[in-house]
Each structure stands twice: as C-alpha cells, then as structure tokens.
C-alpha cells in the first residue's frame, strides 16, 4: 500500500498546539449565516454558515466548482462586481453585517484584503503597487510615511530584501512567486483585518510556493487568513481549520487535524483519500 | 463680466472650494483617517462641484436664451419703418446695430461724442477700430446700439450676481454637509458617472439628428412621389418626370441606384475579400511577427488614404488601364464602370477585411490549432478546415463592416462609377449609386424646391436604413460567435 | 447518418484513391504541394496589397513632386519714380495704386529685346510672368520706399504655363496652335534659361499662399489652417466624449436592451455614409444652431460626430482587453469602481485609445463629402484667424484644384495630395511612437 | 459680417474667383469675398433662404433663376433680387487632339443621340451606331459622346441649342408632335411636350452612346483620354486651357472662339448670371462695391482677366445696360 | 499523523499484476535518448532518457513547470509549432528516430495522437470532429467506411451511446467530460500507435474524471499511453509506470508501485508525501 502519510513536520504539532481548541468559545472574526449565492438562475452556494477565528488560517478545500471561491468572495463583497451574482444571508465581519443596507462595499474591501489565484500586480513600479492602497485610503500623512508603509509591507511579505534595490522597477517584471508576494504586500499595506487568498500558489513553482506558505504562517500572527486551495497537502501544512465544500454545500468544518485524520463525513473522507477530485 | 470671465471666476471659486474642502476634511479626524468615509480630495471635489456646477449650468442656459431676450428688447425700439419689414430685414438691421454697438464700445468717450455728431465720422472711426460697416449709421441706429450696450451691461451684471449667489449658496450648503460620515466619494463619483452617461448619449443624439435632418425633406419628397413607386421603380430619370409626362412618377425608381450600389459593393468585396482574407491568414499564421508588424499597418494605410485620392486614381489610372486591357482582349470596358469603381473601392477596403480578420484569426484559441496538428494535419489543412470555419462568423462580421463602408462610399463612386442609372449585369458598363445621386442632386443646377433635389434626402434616408440593417445583422452574427467561445 | 455528407471540401475521389496508412507517398506529396500552394496564395495576396499601395503612392508622387518647385525669372526691375510716385509724396495710398506689373513687363521687354510697339509681342512677353508680380513688387516698395528710383534684380514668379513648360508638362513637339506656349515664347524661355535668369527653386508658396485663380500663386495656407482647426476641434471633442462614452458603456452601463441599442447605434454610425453626416451638419449646425457656413468650426463638429463612433469602438475594444484581474486587484485593495477605472483600466487602454483616435483622425482629415454640404468648397483668400472664419480643408482644396482648367493645377493637385499623405504618414508614425511609449505588459 | 458671401454655379466659380481676388487687391479696406461652389441650384437655394447676416449675399448661376425659385425667394422675404448677366459661356465639342476633325450641324447631333429619328419620313428607333452612319463625312467612330449630366446648366443649353434645333432641322419635331397629339396631349401643352421629347437622349446599347458626366470638365477630359475615339462637351474656357489635348469641332461651319461667340456666329452659348440680394446692400460692407467691380470694364471687358480666362464678353450695349442695373440696383421683375 | 494512504482499490493490485515486470526486457514503443529542450535561451529539459513500453500507461508526474508537458510534446514533435523551442537528442518511436532528417512531423503526429489538458473539440459537428483525421489522411474508402470509423472510435471512447442521436450536433455543445472523450475518440480515429495525454482530467469534475480514467484503463489494451498528471492519486490509479520530473530533470522512473511505495530519490519521496508541490 502506498503511504501518503504526512510527516509531523508538515502538520507542525507546535502550530496545532498554538491553534484554537475547537470546543472552546473564541472571538470569531467572521461569521457567516445562511449564505446562498446565485449566478442568475443557478444556485452556486446553499445556505452555508461558518465561524472563522481571528489570528489563524482557515482553509477551504473541495473539488473544482464546489463553490470555494464563490464563498470566499462573499467575505469582501467581491461578488458584487459580477452582474449576475446575488448573495443571500448575512456575513458579519467583526460583528457587523457587511451586507447591511448602508454598508459601502468599497470600505469593506479595504478592511478585508484579497490575494488572487494568478498574481496580478499593477503594471506600475513595485513601489507604486504597494503604495496604491495607502494612497487611495489616505493612510499616509507624508511621503516618508508612505515609504515606511511600503517598506514595512514588503518586509512583512518577505519581499523587501529581494527588491530593495529596484523599488522603481516594474512590478510585472518580477518572477511569479515574487509577484504573488508583491500582491500580498499590496494587500497588507492597507492594514486589513482579514486576508482572503484564492489558491494563491496554484500558478507558482514549488520553491515559490514554499515561500508563500512560510509567509502565510508568519502573517497568521496578525491577521485572520482564509485560504482556498486545491492542494490538500497545502491545506494540511498551512491551516489550523479546514472547511470542506462539495457541490455548493459546506460538508464539514473543523480543525485541520480533525478533518484530515478523522473526517466525519464519508464525502470528506473520500476526497482527502483521493477517491475523487 | 463676460461669460468666459465668469466661467474663469467660477473655476477659481471651484479651486478655492476644493482646497477648503480638502483642508476641512483633513481636520475632521486628523489621527484616524479611517474614521472619515472619504478622502479629503473627494470632500474638496464635493465642495467644488456644489460651488461651480449649479452656477455653470445656470450660466449656460442663461447665455443660450439671453440673446433672444435682448434682441426682442432692442428690436421693439427700432424705428417703425424697420419694424414693418420682414423678420430677415429686422435681423439685418439688428446686425448693423450689433456692429455699431461693438464699434461704440471700442471708442473713447470723446470719439463717441464725435461719432454721434456725424454719421460719416462714425463710420470712419469704426473702420479705424476694425469694425467695417456698409453705410454711415443713422442716429436711430446709434441709439439702438447704445441701448443694446446698456441692456448687455445689465444682463451681465445680473448674470454675475446670480452666478455669485449660486456659487456662494452652493458652497455654504455643501460645506455644512462635510462630516466624517459624508459619502463625498460616492457623490462625486455619481457626478462622474452621470457625465460619462451624458457623453454616451451623444451617439444617440447624432442618430436622432441624422434621422430628423433627412426625415422632413424625405416626407416632402414623398408628397410628390409615392413611396411605393420610389422603392419599386426601375427607371431613374427624374428630370423628365417633372414635365408631367404620363407615368412620370415611376421615373424616381430606386432600384437602378440600389442595384448599382450593391453591384459595385459586390465587386469591391470580390476584390477585397480574397486578398484581405488570404493576407490576414498569411500574416496571422505564417508570417514572422516582424513581417506582420510591418505589413499590417502598411495595409492599413490603404484605408487611411482619402477617398478623393482614390477617386482620381480610378479615373486617371485604373479606368484607362482597364479600358486598355479590355481593348487588348477584345472587350469594351468603359473607363467608368462597375469594374473601375469596384476594384478601386475594393483596394480601399482591403484593410477592413485583412486587419479585422487577422485579429479574429489570431484570437482563435491555440488549442484548436494544436488539436488539429495533433491529428497529423498540415498547417494549411488546419487553417482551411478548423481555423477558418471557427473564425467564420467573425470574418463575416468584418466583411459586413467592409460592405457597409463600400455602400456608403461617396467620392470614389462620384468620380469612377458613372452617372447613368443602368440596370445592367455587365460589369464593364457604368452604373450609378445612391451616394452619387445624393451629391449630384444636391450640388447641381437643378431647381431646388422640386422633387429632383428633395429626392437626395430620401436617398440619404434609404442609405441610412440600409447600413442600419447590415449592422444589426453584423452584430447578431458577432454575438452568436462570441457565445461559441464563452 | 445524415452527418456524413458534410465536408464538401474533401472530394470523395480524394479519399477513394488514396486509402491507406500515413506513409502513402502520393497523398503525402499532394498534401505538401497543397501546403506550398496555400502559402503562396497568402504571399500573393500580401504582395498584391502592398503593390497597390506602392502604385498609388508612386503615381501620386510621380505627378506631384514637381509642385514643390517653382520657376522664377530674374528681372532687373527699375523702380521708376515717375511711374510709381509721380508727385513724389511717398503717400502710402499712391504707392499702393501704382501699376507695378508694368514695371516688371518693361524689365522683361528689355531683357528679351521685345519690340514695345508690337501689341502681340508685348502680350506674349507679358504672359511669361505671373500676374501676381504686381503684389510682390508692391510689397517690396511698401517695405522699403527707398528703392524707388533704383534698379533691383528681382526674382519674380513665372506664369503657370511657363512653369508647366519648364517642368516638361507641355509638349514642345506639339503644333503651335495646340500649345499654351508659342514658339516665340519658347525661344524666350530658352534664352532666359541659358542666361541663368530662369530657375526652378523650392516652392514655399505652396504652403504660405492662400487661394488664387492662378496656379503659380495658389497655395495651401487656408486649407492647412482649416484642416488644422478641424483636427483640433475633432481631437478636443471626440477624444474626451468618445473615451467617456466608451468607459460608460463598457464599465458602468447595465447590459440590457438599451445598451444593446446604443451599441448597434454606434456601430451603425461608424458605417453611415459620411455624406449623410454632411446633411446632418447642414441641418443642425448651420440651419438650426445658426453657425456660419464654410467655417472650420462646423466642419470640426461634423467630423467630430463622424469620428466619435470610431473612437468609442476602439476604446471599448482596448478597455475590454485589459484583463479583469487588474480591476479585481484594484477593487481588492478597496478602490471604488470609478477609481479602478481611472487609475488602472484607462491608463492601460491608452495605446488602443491612441490607435483608435489616430485612425479616426486620419479618416476625418481625408473626408471630403460632408464638407461639400456645409459650404467648405469655397474660394477663401483671407487666412482664417479663428475657427469661425471661412476656410477650406486639404481634401476639399484637392478636389477644387482637380477641377481647374489650367494645366498648372494638375501638378498642384498631386502636390497637395502628397502633402495630405505626408500628414497622414506623420500621424501614423506618431501613433506608432505613442503606442510604443504607453504599451505595458501584464 | 464684414465679408461678402457668395455661392452657386461651378461654371461661374472660376470667374467669381478672379473677380474676388482682384477685388481684394483693389480695395484695401475690404476683405475678399468668400465664394462657394456648389451648383446653381444649391446657390439659389441658399440665396432664397431669406435675408439676414447668416444668409449669402450673391448667388452665381449658369442659368436664369426659375419662376418657382423666385417665388420661394419672395416667400422667404428675399423680395428684391438684382439679376446681373455678366457674359456668355461658349459650349464646344472636342475630341482628342490627335483624333479626326468634325464639322457638325445641329442635325448631326440629333441623328446621333436622339432615341428616335426620321428615316424616310418616318420616326424609327435610332439605327445609327457610328458617326459615319450619321454623316458620311465623319470617321467611322462608334458614337460615344460625353455630355453634361442633368445637374449641369450646360445640359439644358445643349438640349435647346443642339438637340431641339437638330430635331427641327430634320423635321422630326412635326412627327413627334403628331405622335403626341395622337397620344392625347392637349393642344396648349403640345409645344412644350414636343420640345421635351426632342431633347431626349437615347439610352439603347446600355447607354453607351451618350454618357452623362456629372462631374467637371476635367472628368470629361479624363474620359476622353481614356477613350480616344469619343466626343466630349466642354466649356470654351476649359478648352482654351487645354488646346494641347483637345481638338475642337466646328458647328455650322463656325469655329468656337471668344470672337465668334460674341459676334453671335457660333450658336451654342449661354448667358451667365449672378444675383444680388438687394436687402443686403448697405448692410454688408463691400457688396455693392463687389457687384460694380465685377461688371466694370476692367473685369468683364474684352481685355479683362475674365475674357482672358475664357469668358465671352457682353456686347458693349448689353454691358452698359448691365452696369446701369447694378448701379441702380434695379430688381428683377417677377418672371412669368 | 494524517494518513494519505491510497487504498488497494486505487492502486489496483490486479493491474499491477498484469503490468510489466521491471527487470524483464520488453518491447519498448518509445525510446528517448539525451533529450534536451530549449525555449530560446532557457533550457527546460536536461538530457532526459526514457523507455516507454507498449500497451501500458506511463505517467509523468512532478511539480508544476518541471518539464512534463515539454517532454511529452517531444514525442509527436508538437514542440515544432513553438517558434522558440529547440529539441536536441533523439526519440525513437517504433525504432525510428522521429527527429531524423527526413521525417515529416505531420506524419509523426498521425502516428502519435495527443489529447490536451483543456478539451478542444473543433467547432464542428460531433461526426465531423471524429471524421476530420480519417479524412485528411484518406483512411476511408467510402462514406460508409468513414461512418464505421467514426462510430467505432466513439464507441471505444465510451461516448457513442451518449451522442448517437446527435452526431450532427455541435461538438462544443457537449459537457466538459464528454468533450474530452470526444477528443480521445478523435485521436483514436486515425488509429495512432501512441496516445499522449497532457493532464486530460485537470479541467473536469470528479465524475467525468472517473469516466476518463476508466477509459484509459481500457485503451491500454491496444495502445501505448503516456499521461501527464498533477494528481498523484490519479497516477497511482491509472498507470503502470511512473516517471518523476523535477526542475527539468528526470529524477526517477520505475513501476508505479516502486515509485509510490519505495522511491529511491529523496526528492521523489518528498514530492509524493506532499512535502512540496
Ligand atoms: N461568474 C459566474 N457566472 C456563473 N456561474 C459561475 C460564475 N462563477 C462561478 N460560477 C459557477 O459557480 C460554481 C462555483 O464556482 P466557484 O468558482 O466558486 O468554484 P471553486 O470551488 O472555486 O472551483 P475552482 O476550484 O475550480 O476554482 C461553479 O459551478 C461555477 O460554474
Ligand atoms: N512556450 C514556451 N516558451 C518559453 N518557455 C516555456 C514555454 N513552455 C514552457 N516553458 C517553460 O518550460 C518549463 C517547463 O514547462 P512545462 O510546460 O513543460 O512544465 P510542466 O511540467 O508541464 O508544468 P505544468 O504542470 O504547469 O503543466 C517551464 O519553466 C516553463 O516556464
Ligand atoms: Mg475557484
Ligand atoms: Mg504542463
Ligand atoms: O454648377 P453649374 O450650375 O454651373 O452647373
């Protein structure tokens, strides 16, 4: 029998220790209740509810088309930009319903940052890429302020050392992994409370992937992170909690250890053992 | 203040308002920028818009209606014998008054006195200031001119006052609204979107304008000639129709013109489509990117050459050449013929076919090519059997665009097609087109208030409908094509 | 099975004859030949297209390059005080009224040894120089009245026929009565040429002179300025309006019936014959709005409407080409839709917008038909000082010159066409440079 | 407005240009008029659009104003119109310079271009295909004539002075009148209808015998050079500027020239006009001055630049009368 | 410890039994020697050699960008269509070097069929899609011949029953999984000797994936199949031999059992246990 076991280092036990015990009440950063999403006539998500704790990484896994991205994009009202999409239900970020009547989605997005599947730096300089967010939100009082923010964000994204000599080089000139870290830096720069990542490594090579995973691990100390991934190993490596989606339903959600070692649902088990997907 | 000065002041006021709003917003919550909904710039913009926009709108409306009011006022005081004249004569008199008024404003007070004393002197003085008038101005005219100047001054004062009031009121109103919760950005952006929307309505208004500007004259034409006869008539001989001959109505027959238009367009397409399409295929599938990068814009130049140049090219070079070729092989090819016009027009529309098709072919996903190569197809087999069928709807769209361009082309056919309205199948003979007749019926020696000239508008309308139909069809095809790939 | 009879491009004999595996050499050979042939078709098509271009440019340049040169004659002109200013007052009006042409004619008689008593000889000689010499000499005197009484060597323009003859556009071999230049005149011309008193030089007048009824003094100044005003108006109006409309339609407008109608409408406007725009301009701008006829303002407005659809279509296309990921990225850091458009989408679509604008401008600058309708086919002597003044435009000037009877206008027509094509080329190169400059990779 | 505005005939355009140009040189304070060329009909249309600063002052025309046009003028308040006839335009027939010589009579043209001609005392469909069949003295060229299109004033002159005259000369008019009468045309309309029928041009053989040219004479010339065995109709001025390319034909034995036309020997000519809007005189600076300058001997006289260009000058008496009219601004009486 | 073990059914022992014993000499369908591929300046594959047996499935696995597709596309000279690509070394198909001097790549591709990652049916009818190959190669004597080929190919691809009523419907109108099977039918229709598949299931949902896997298993009886996959479970399920690539090198190649249960190279082991990728 082939052994696909994941070694202790992959599911870092120290992390699991510092992770959040399931039973104990925690301060949830995001709470979703009865979220259903429709694309035109077609329902893509069926009454999903979830609680997502702060300062930890929550992974969404599931086969292609199961609605992971759709659900993730509800958290910063990114679905608003798709004309046919309709969202029902409520999502509380820090206790406030972001789908409430007088909420400005633009402000929601400033608080809930997002990193996309394909690195999408602006075709501007590296500096401008990171400075863009702080600029439009007026987060810097002065030039030196702005520089500080940019440098700090790049440092946090683990990119600063690699690019410090060419901050005015084109962001699109970086390698894929660097671009993705630049996008993370860009997201961090507006000091969001939550960072959403939709398959951030799927376009990257293994080395770049490893770097991003390391970064996620560090960021977890300050942010609430939600990550979508196709790669179960990745979910196991970086997340503390995992939610498994299937055909638009949230099948199971628990600590990552639980999901991978002791899935309750047959579908979850089939999926993580590679029976499908 | 004059309108431009006022607008300039409003601009200044807007800048001031902007700066004020900007600083005010900065103070709203100096420590936590996040507590303020919008950035200071948007607060500034909000304030500036409120300050300047209402005033500018009112000013523009005012300026549009003002001349009529002033005119009416001054007119009512013109001498009685002028007022008895027609509207046009009053208008002329007003023209003189306006000139004199302009002249008076350029004179010094002493000169004004001199001008009032002697009309001759007035004319001389005005001329020395660059205002030429035809005859020495009568006293009444000078009086009217002075009145005109007075009213203008008054109006200007009032305008200034209203603008100032609106600006100040708008400023205060908006200023009091500034607060951390004010969604200044959303407000400003709404105005921006409104402006964008207004811009896109220009296209609609143009269409409405076109329809209106040809509709009434067309209707007038159809009072003379029945629409059925016009659409189904096979003889175009408008001149003799006016004699009141029996059956004269039938002589405004659209069909020969329509046939000529379509025939020439078809010949043009016969030239342009194979050349354009094959060139597009070669450029997108075979040619080195560098070759493509030079050939494509070079061919596009063909579409940029003014059509009048093509027209002369057709008459001076192509027509005689075809005629010569024809005589060598024993054919009579008239120098202006379907062939001449069609070929030259075909050359002109090559780039419409080649560039658009090139874009469309390049947009065909590479996966299809690989799929075909993977089965052991050669490149030409792949192109002929997979790429072209897949690109066909898009190519048809491009061809339709080229066709509507050919149908509406004027200068080439005016020079190269001929003017005899023939219903002929022989491409060596000359035919005429709708556009040729629009030009010739409008610029000729014909009496202007007769169906002969009015028909030009009916023809314009027909042409408009024709291209509209083609475009709707093209859009339908392109839509269908889009769906196939999404 | 009904589907079988479908692919007609492959004849059945083909299939029947060459059944077998892939190493069927006959079939393979045929397929390879087919491949070569197909490529050859493409090459031929491109060669045809390019040769049309070359022929077009070739003919125009062949006919027109001589228009950039002008024949002049050097005459020792005696500024006779008795003739110019008999009373010696140096009054400006008197100086202006003097008969300068006579001075030039007399100088010419002296130069050529013409018998002043023979009317026929005099007339033949007079016809050698331009009727415009008058103004030239008047201007000289006005600029410097001190030359009165002196004799100056002055280069004066040759008449249009002499110019055409000197450039070989009039055939020496023709019988005399069929020529515009008599044998006598030819002998004079030869004499002048031999003595170096007749030369061709660069014709700056082509660019600085305004309309004239004589080919040698006709120039493009009014047309160039008119076209410049028209272009200015078109750029100033159609670019902001077109780009704004495109942004609205592409980014903000809901997708529904109305926007469908707008889209059809814009596509249709791009194809509406330009002459119909002329009818529109006549009805709306001149008859309704009361703008002056023949003014470049009206031309500019009409051509703006003509260009607008092109700009909108090109802009929309380049906006669509900006990948959605850029928009998402901007929205993702909390930019509003408007911000994402103006900060990111628009700058990225700049190359496409530039291309579209230039294509539109190139079309507009060559447009003749609508200008026929709004009174721009006109004889305008005064240089327009504003877009409200009467003016013509380059293609219209070409059109007018093309219908002139005098021989000299034939090369003028082609010369003006070269100027127009030169402007087009410059605009195209500009587009290319700008596009390069703003092109971004993502 | 400090500038005269003129529109109208393309035939008159070159003359108006020369005058406008010289006018500006001769009058320092006044601007050169702006002259538009868009055809007589288009010019008169604008002219009759009304009075006012935004309306033109002068309409050039290569034909007389029509009754209906005058009525429109009056209706639109353009009551007083001064008609100025300033010269004649000769119309010539020419072929390629290397081609054959033609000596036409009007009947030759009728027999060449009419749809029906008289053969043996009967009206039959025109059987002539070559000029030789029309007149044995002519070469055997196929009949191909480039005649002015119907939009041109020249066409009317061609019809009236050539075709209708030829119709009468061959006696076809009587046969046509009989035919029309038989078809039920009223007696009072008979004359007009006959002339109209006489003026018709054949359309057989795909219309290749008589080809309308809507463009200018340059276009006719280009056609002629493309088809050397053809005849074109030109203005005298145009011909005189292109004697190296064209060979002119005589009509009735007379060679067209300024002299023969002004002496009344050459039959095919027509008057040229411009119309002045009286209401604008005294309002638009330079209008009266321009009109007077135009008809001055300096311009339209025998040695003037217009004649040099090809205008057939008015006989002295007519010129004098015209100058009177312009001076007094005598309006045109309503046409009947 | 998370258990990623693959159950017996996934690594079907019966298949393994019928698979090819490693040590024993077999008739190799494809033999590659010293194959290096360059894209412009950049070398993507470094001197790779491999022997691929007939009538079996060989899987290429490895992290993204390691050169799997590049190598696969050498087998039918598909890389020729990329202007910048250069191939060195030799590849023998049935003993003949397809990169030999007078080999026509067009003929190579007829013998070595290919199925792509994204289903790419031609925008023609289903019938025409399948008939395309036979037509250009003149494989059918008559109409009925052609029909027979089409039907048989569709049957083999397991698609016939689903589409038999709409052979003249558009190929693009099928579902993703059907489209991919149509592409397989299209490839089979020219009776190739080898079928290359580049991640044939990565765009498909789990059910469609299962169908394709089943199909591959059946086709193995007649064809030499090479499949690239990202999904190790899939490699384990369908292949008899597996080759692991890393950064342009062929790291290890052996029977699938060996690779998954007993990898020799540390990198292989890290990869299959999810340490990276
Ligand atoms: N813009 C859209 N319009 C219509 N349907 C959509 C749209 N986006 C997604 N869907 C549909 O919604 C369902 C869920 O899609 P979603 O992108 O959320 O899946 P996912 O789990 O992220 O898949 P993947 O792993 O492939 O990214 C799918 O069936 C998809 O086809
Ligand atoms: N057309 C090309 N031009 C330049 N480089 C290329 C090209 N195609 C692939 N490469 C490069 O060659 C290397 C190998 O690519 P290849 O597509 O073979 O990888 P792969 O293993 O198939 O990856 P994936 O699993 O993502 O499909 C990569 O670094 C890739 O960037
Ligand atoms: Mg997704
Ligand atoms: Mg790959
Ligand atoms: O332009 P015309 O009216 O003289 O033909």
mmCIF file of N, CA, C and O in Angstrom, chain C residues 401-435:
data_model
loop_
_atom_site.group_PDB
_atom_site.id
_atom_site.type_symbol
_atom_site.label_atom_id
_atom_site.label_comp_id
_atom_site.label_asym_id
_atom_site.label_seq_id
_atom_site.Cartn_x
_atom_site.Cartn_y
_atom_site.Cartn_z
ATOM 1 N N UNK C 401 -8.906 72.001 -56.827
ATOM 2 C CA UNK C 401 -7.820 72.139 -57.793
ATOM 3 C C UNK C 401 -7.951 71.127 -58.921
ATOM 4 O O UNK C 401 -7.588 71.393 -60.059
ATOM 5 N N UNK C 402 -8.475 69.978 -58.563
ATOM 6 C CA UNK C 402 -8.592 68.932 -59.574
ATOM 7 C C UNK C 402 -9.553 69.334 -60.681
ATOM 8 O O UNK C 402 -9.490 68.819 -61.779
ATOM 9 N N UNK C 403 -10.471 70.254 -60.371
ATOM 10 C CA UNK C 403 -11.443 70.619 -61.391
ATOM 11 C C UNK C 403 -11.048 71.896 -62.122
ATOM 12 O O UNK C 403 -11.819 72.416 -62.912
ATOM 13 N N UNK C 404 -9.860 72.429 -61.824
ATOM 14 C CA UNK C 404 -9.430 73.649 -62.514
ATOM 15 C C UNK C 404 -9.026 73.325 -63.941
ATOM 16 O O UNK C 404 -8.546 72.230 -64.250
ATOM 17 N N UNK C 405 -9.189 74.325 -64.784
ATOM 18 C CA UNK C 405 -8.876 74.104 -66.189
ATOM 19 C C UNK C 405 -7.385 74.218 -66.473
ATOM 20 O O UNK C 405 -6.853 73.507 -67.308
ATOM 21 N N UNK C 406 -6.697 75.138 -65.776
ATOM 22 C CA UNK C 406 -5.303 75.384 -66.125
ATOM 23 C C UNK C 406 -4.418 74.187 -65.849
ATOM 24 O O UNK C 406 -4.584 73.484 -64.855
ATOM 25 N N UNK C 407 -3.436 74.039 -66.739
ATOM 26 C CA UNK C 407 -2.517 72.941 -66.640
ATOM 27 C C UNK C 407 -1.763 72.918 -65.304
ATOM 28 O O UNK C 407 -1.573 71.895 -64.669
ATOM 29 N N UNK C 408 -1.390 74.127 -64.860
ATOM 30 C CA UNK C 408 -0.587 74.211 -63.647
ATOM 31 C C UNK C 408 -1.252 73.572 -62.434
ATOM 32 O O UNK C 408 -0.590 73.171 -61.487
ATOM 33 N N UNK C 409 -2.553 73.489 -62.455
ATOM 34 C CA UNK C 409 -3.234 72.945 -61.282
ATOM 35 C C UNK C 409 -3.153 71.422 -61.208
ATOM 36 O O UNK C 409 -3.431 70.850 -60.172
ATOM 37 N N UNK C 410 -2.811 70.804 -62.314
ATOM 38 C CA UNK C 410 -2.741 69.336 -62.293
ATOM 39 C C UNK C 410 -1.667 68.879 -61.311
ATOM 40 O O UNK C 410 -1.901 68.047 -60.429
ATOM 41 N N UNK C 411 -0.479 69.485 -61.446
ATOM 42 C CA UNK C 411 0.577 69.074 -60.522
ATOM 43 C C UNK C 411 0.305 69.595 -59.116
ATOM 44 O O UNK C 411 0.654 68.970 -58.129
ATOM 45 N N UNK C 412 -0.365 70.741 -59.042
ATOM 46 C CA UNK C 412 -0.739 71.264 -57.726
ATOM 47 C C UNK C 412 -1.624 70.260 -57.001
ATOM 48 O O UNK C 412 -1.489 70.016 -55.803
ATOM 49 N N UNK C 413 -2.568 69.696 -57.757
ATOM 50 C CA UNK C 413 -3.471 68.717 -57.159
ATOM 51 C C UNK C 413 -2.678 67.555 -56.570
ATOM 52 O O UNK C 413 -2.880 67.176 -55.411
ATOM 53 N N UNK C 414 -1.767 67.034 -57.378
ATOM 54 C CA UNK C 414 -0.987 65.899 -56.882
ATOM 55 C C UNK C 414 -0.074 66.339 -55.750
ATOM 56 O O UNK C 414 0.139 65.597 -54.782
ATOM 57 N N UNK C 415 0.450 67.574 -55.865
ATOM 58 C CA UNK C 415 1.319 68.076 -54.796
ATOM 59 C C UNK C 415 0.562 68.175 -53.482
ATOM 60 O O UNK C 415 1.049 67.777 -52.422
ATOM 61 N N UNK C 416 -0.661 68.705 -53.549
ATOM 62 C CA UNK C 416 -1.465 68.819 -52.332
ATOM 63 C C UNK C 416 -1.762 67.433 -51.772
ATOM 64 O O UNK C 416 -1.795 67.225 -50.556
ATOM 65 N N UNK C 417 -1.977 66.480 -52.680
ATOM 66 C CA UNK C 417 -2.216 65.110 -52.214
ATOM 67 C C UNK C 417 -0.992 64.577 -51.480
ATOM 68 O O UNK C 417 -1.124 63.908 -50.449
ATOM 69 N N UNK C 418 0.190 64.896 -52.010
ATOM 70 C CA UNK C 418 1.400 64.440 -51.317
ATOM 71 C C UNK C 418 1.463 65.045 -49.920
ATOM 72 O O UNK C 418 1.780 64.363 -48.942
ATOM 73 N N UNK C 419 1.118 66.336 -49.842
ATOM 74 C CA UNK C 419 1.129 66.975 -48.523
ATOM 75 C C UNK C 419 0.173 66.245 -47.590
ATOM 76 O O UNK C 419 0.507 65.913 -46.445
ATOM 77 N N UNK C 420 -1.020 65.964 -48.108
ATOM 78 C CA UNK C 420 -2.016 65.274 -47.283
ATOM 79 C C UNK C 420 -1.508 63.900 -46.850
ATOM 80 O O UNK C 420 -1.588 63.529 -45.673
ATOM 81 N N UNK C 421 -0.929 63.178 -47.800
ATOM 82 C CA UNK C 421 -0.421 61.849 -47.447
ATOM 83 C C UNK C 421 0.725 61.965 -46.455
ATOM 84 O O UNK C 421 0.864 61.134 -45.551
ATOM 85 N N UNK C 422 1.532 63.017 -46.627
ATOM 86 C CA UNK C 422 2.619 63.233 -45.670
ATOM 87 C C UNK C 422 2.072 63.416 -44.265
ATOM 88 O O UNK C 422 2.574 62.838 -43.300
ATOM 89 N N UNK C 423 1.007 64.214 -44.170
ATOM 90 C CA UNK C 423 0.407 64.435 -42.852
ATOM 91 C C UNK C 423 -0.115 63.108 -42.294
ATOM 92 O O UNK C 423 0.073 62.793 -41.114
ATOM 93 N N UNK C 424 -0.757 62.336 -43.163
ATOM 94 C CA UNK C 424 -1.255 61.033 -42.716
ATOM 95 C C UNK C 424 -0.113 60.167 -42.202
ATOM 96 O O UNK C 424 -0.221 59.524 -41.151
ATOM 97 N N UNK C 425 0.987 60.169 -42.957
ATOM 98 C CA UNK C 425 2.114 59.336 -42.549
ATOM 99 C C UNK C 425 2.644 59.783 -41.194
ATOM 100 O O UNK C 425 2.908 58.965 -40.311
ATOM 101 N N UNK C 426 2.746 61.108 -41.035
ATOM 102 C CA UNK C 426 3.243 61.614 -39.751
ATOM 103 C C UNK C 426 2.319 61.177 -38.622
ATOM 104 O O UNK C 426 2.766 60.725 -37.562
ATOM 105 N N UNK C 427 1.015 61.263 -38.891
ATOM 106 C CA UNK C 427 0.076 60.869 -37.836
ATOM 107 C C UNK C 427 0.218 59.388 -37.505
ATOM 108 O O UNK C 427 0.160 59.000 -36.335
ATOM 109 N N UNK C 428 0.394 58.591 -38.539
ATOM 110 C CA UNK C 428 0.551 57.160 -38.288
ATOM 111 C C UNK C 428 1.813 56.853 -37.502
ATOM 112 O O UNK C 428 1.808 56.014 -36.595
ATOM 113 N N UNK C 429 2.886 57.550 -37.867
ATOM 114 C CA UNK C 429 4.131 57.314 -37.142
ATOM 115 C C UNK C 429 3.977 57.756 -35.691
ATOM 116 O O UNK C 429 4.385 57.070 -34.759
ATOM 117 N N UNK C 430 3.315 58.897 -35.540
ATOM 118 C CA UNK C 430 3.055 59.391 -34.194
ATOM 119 C C UNK C 430 2.298 58.340 -33.383
ATOM 120 O O UNK C 430 2.627 58.052 -32.228
ATOM 121 N N UNK C 431 1.292 57.761 -34.035
ATOM 122 C CA UNK C 431 0.510 56.737 -33.342
ATOM 123 C C UNK C 431 1.410 55.596 -32.911
ATOM 124 O O UNK C 431 1.311 55.093 -31.786
ATOM 125 N N UNK C 432 2.304 55.218 -33.827
ATOM 126 C CA UNK C 432 3.165 54.085 -33.527
ATOM 127 C C UNK C 432 4.065 54.408 -32.340
ATOM 128 O O UNK C 432 4.213 53.615 -31.411
ATOM 129 N N UNK C 433 4.637 55.614 -32.372
ATOM 130 C CA UNK C 433 5.548 56.007 -31.298
ATOM 131 C C UNK C 433 4.802 56.063 -29.967
ATOM 132 O O UNK C 433 5.253 55.518 -28.953
ATOM 133 N N UNK C 434 3.632 56.700 -30.009
ATOM 134 C CA UNK C 434 2.870 56.824 -28.766
ATOM 135 C C UNK C 434 2.479 55.458 -28.223
ATOM 136 O O UNK C 434 2.559 55.201 -27.024
ATOM 137 N N UNK C 435 2.096 54.599 -29.160
ATOM 138 C CA UNK C 435 1.657 53.282 -28.724
ATOM 139 C C UNK C 435 2.805 52.551 -28.032
ATOM 140 O O UNK C 435 2.645 51.959 -26.982
#
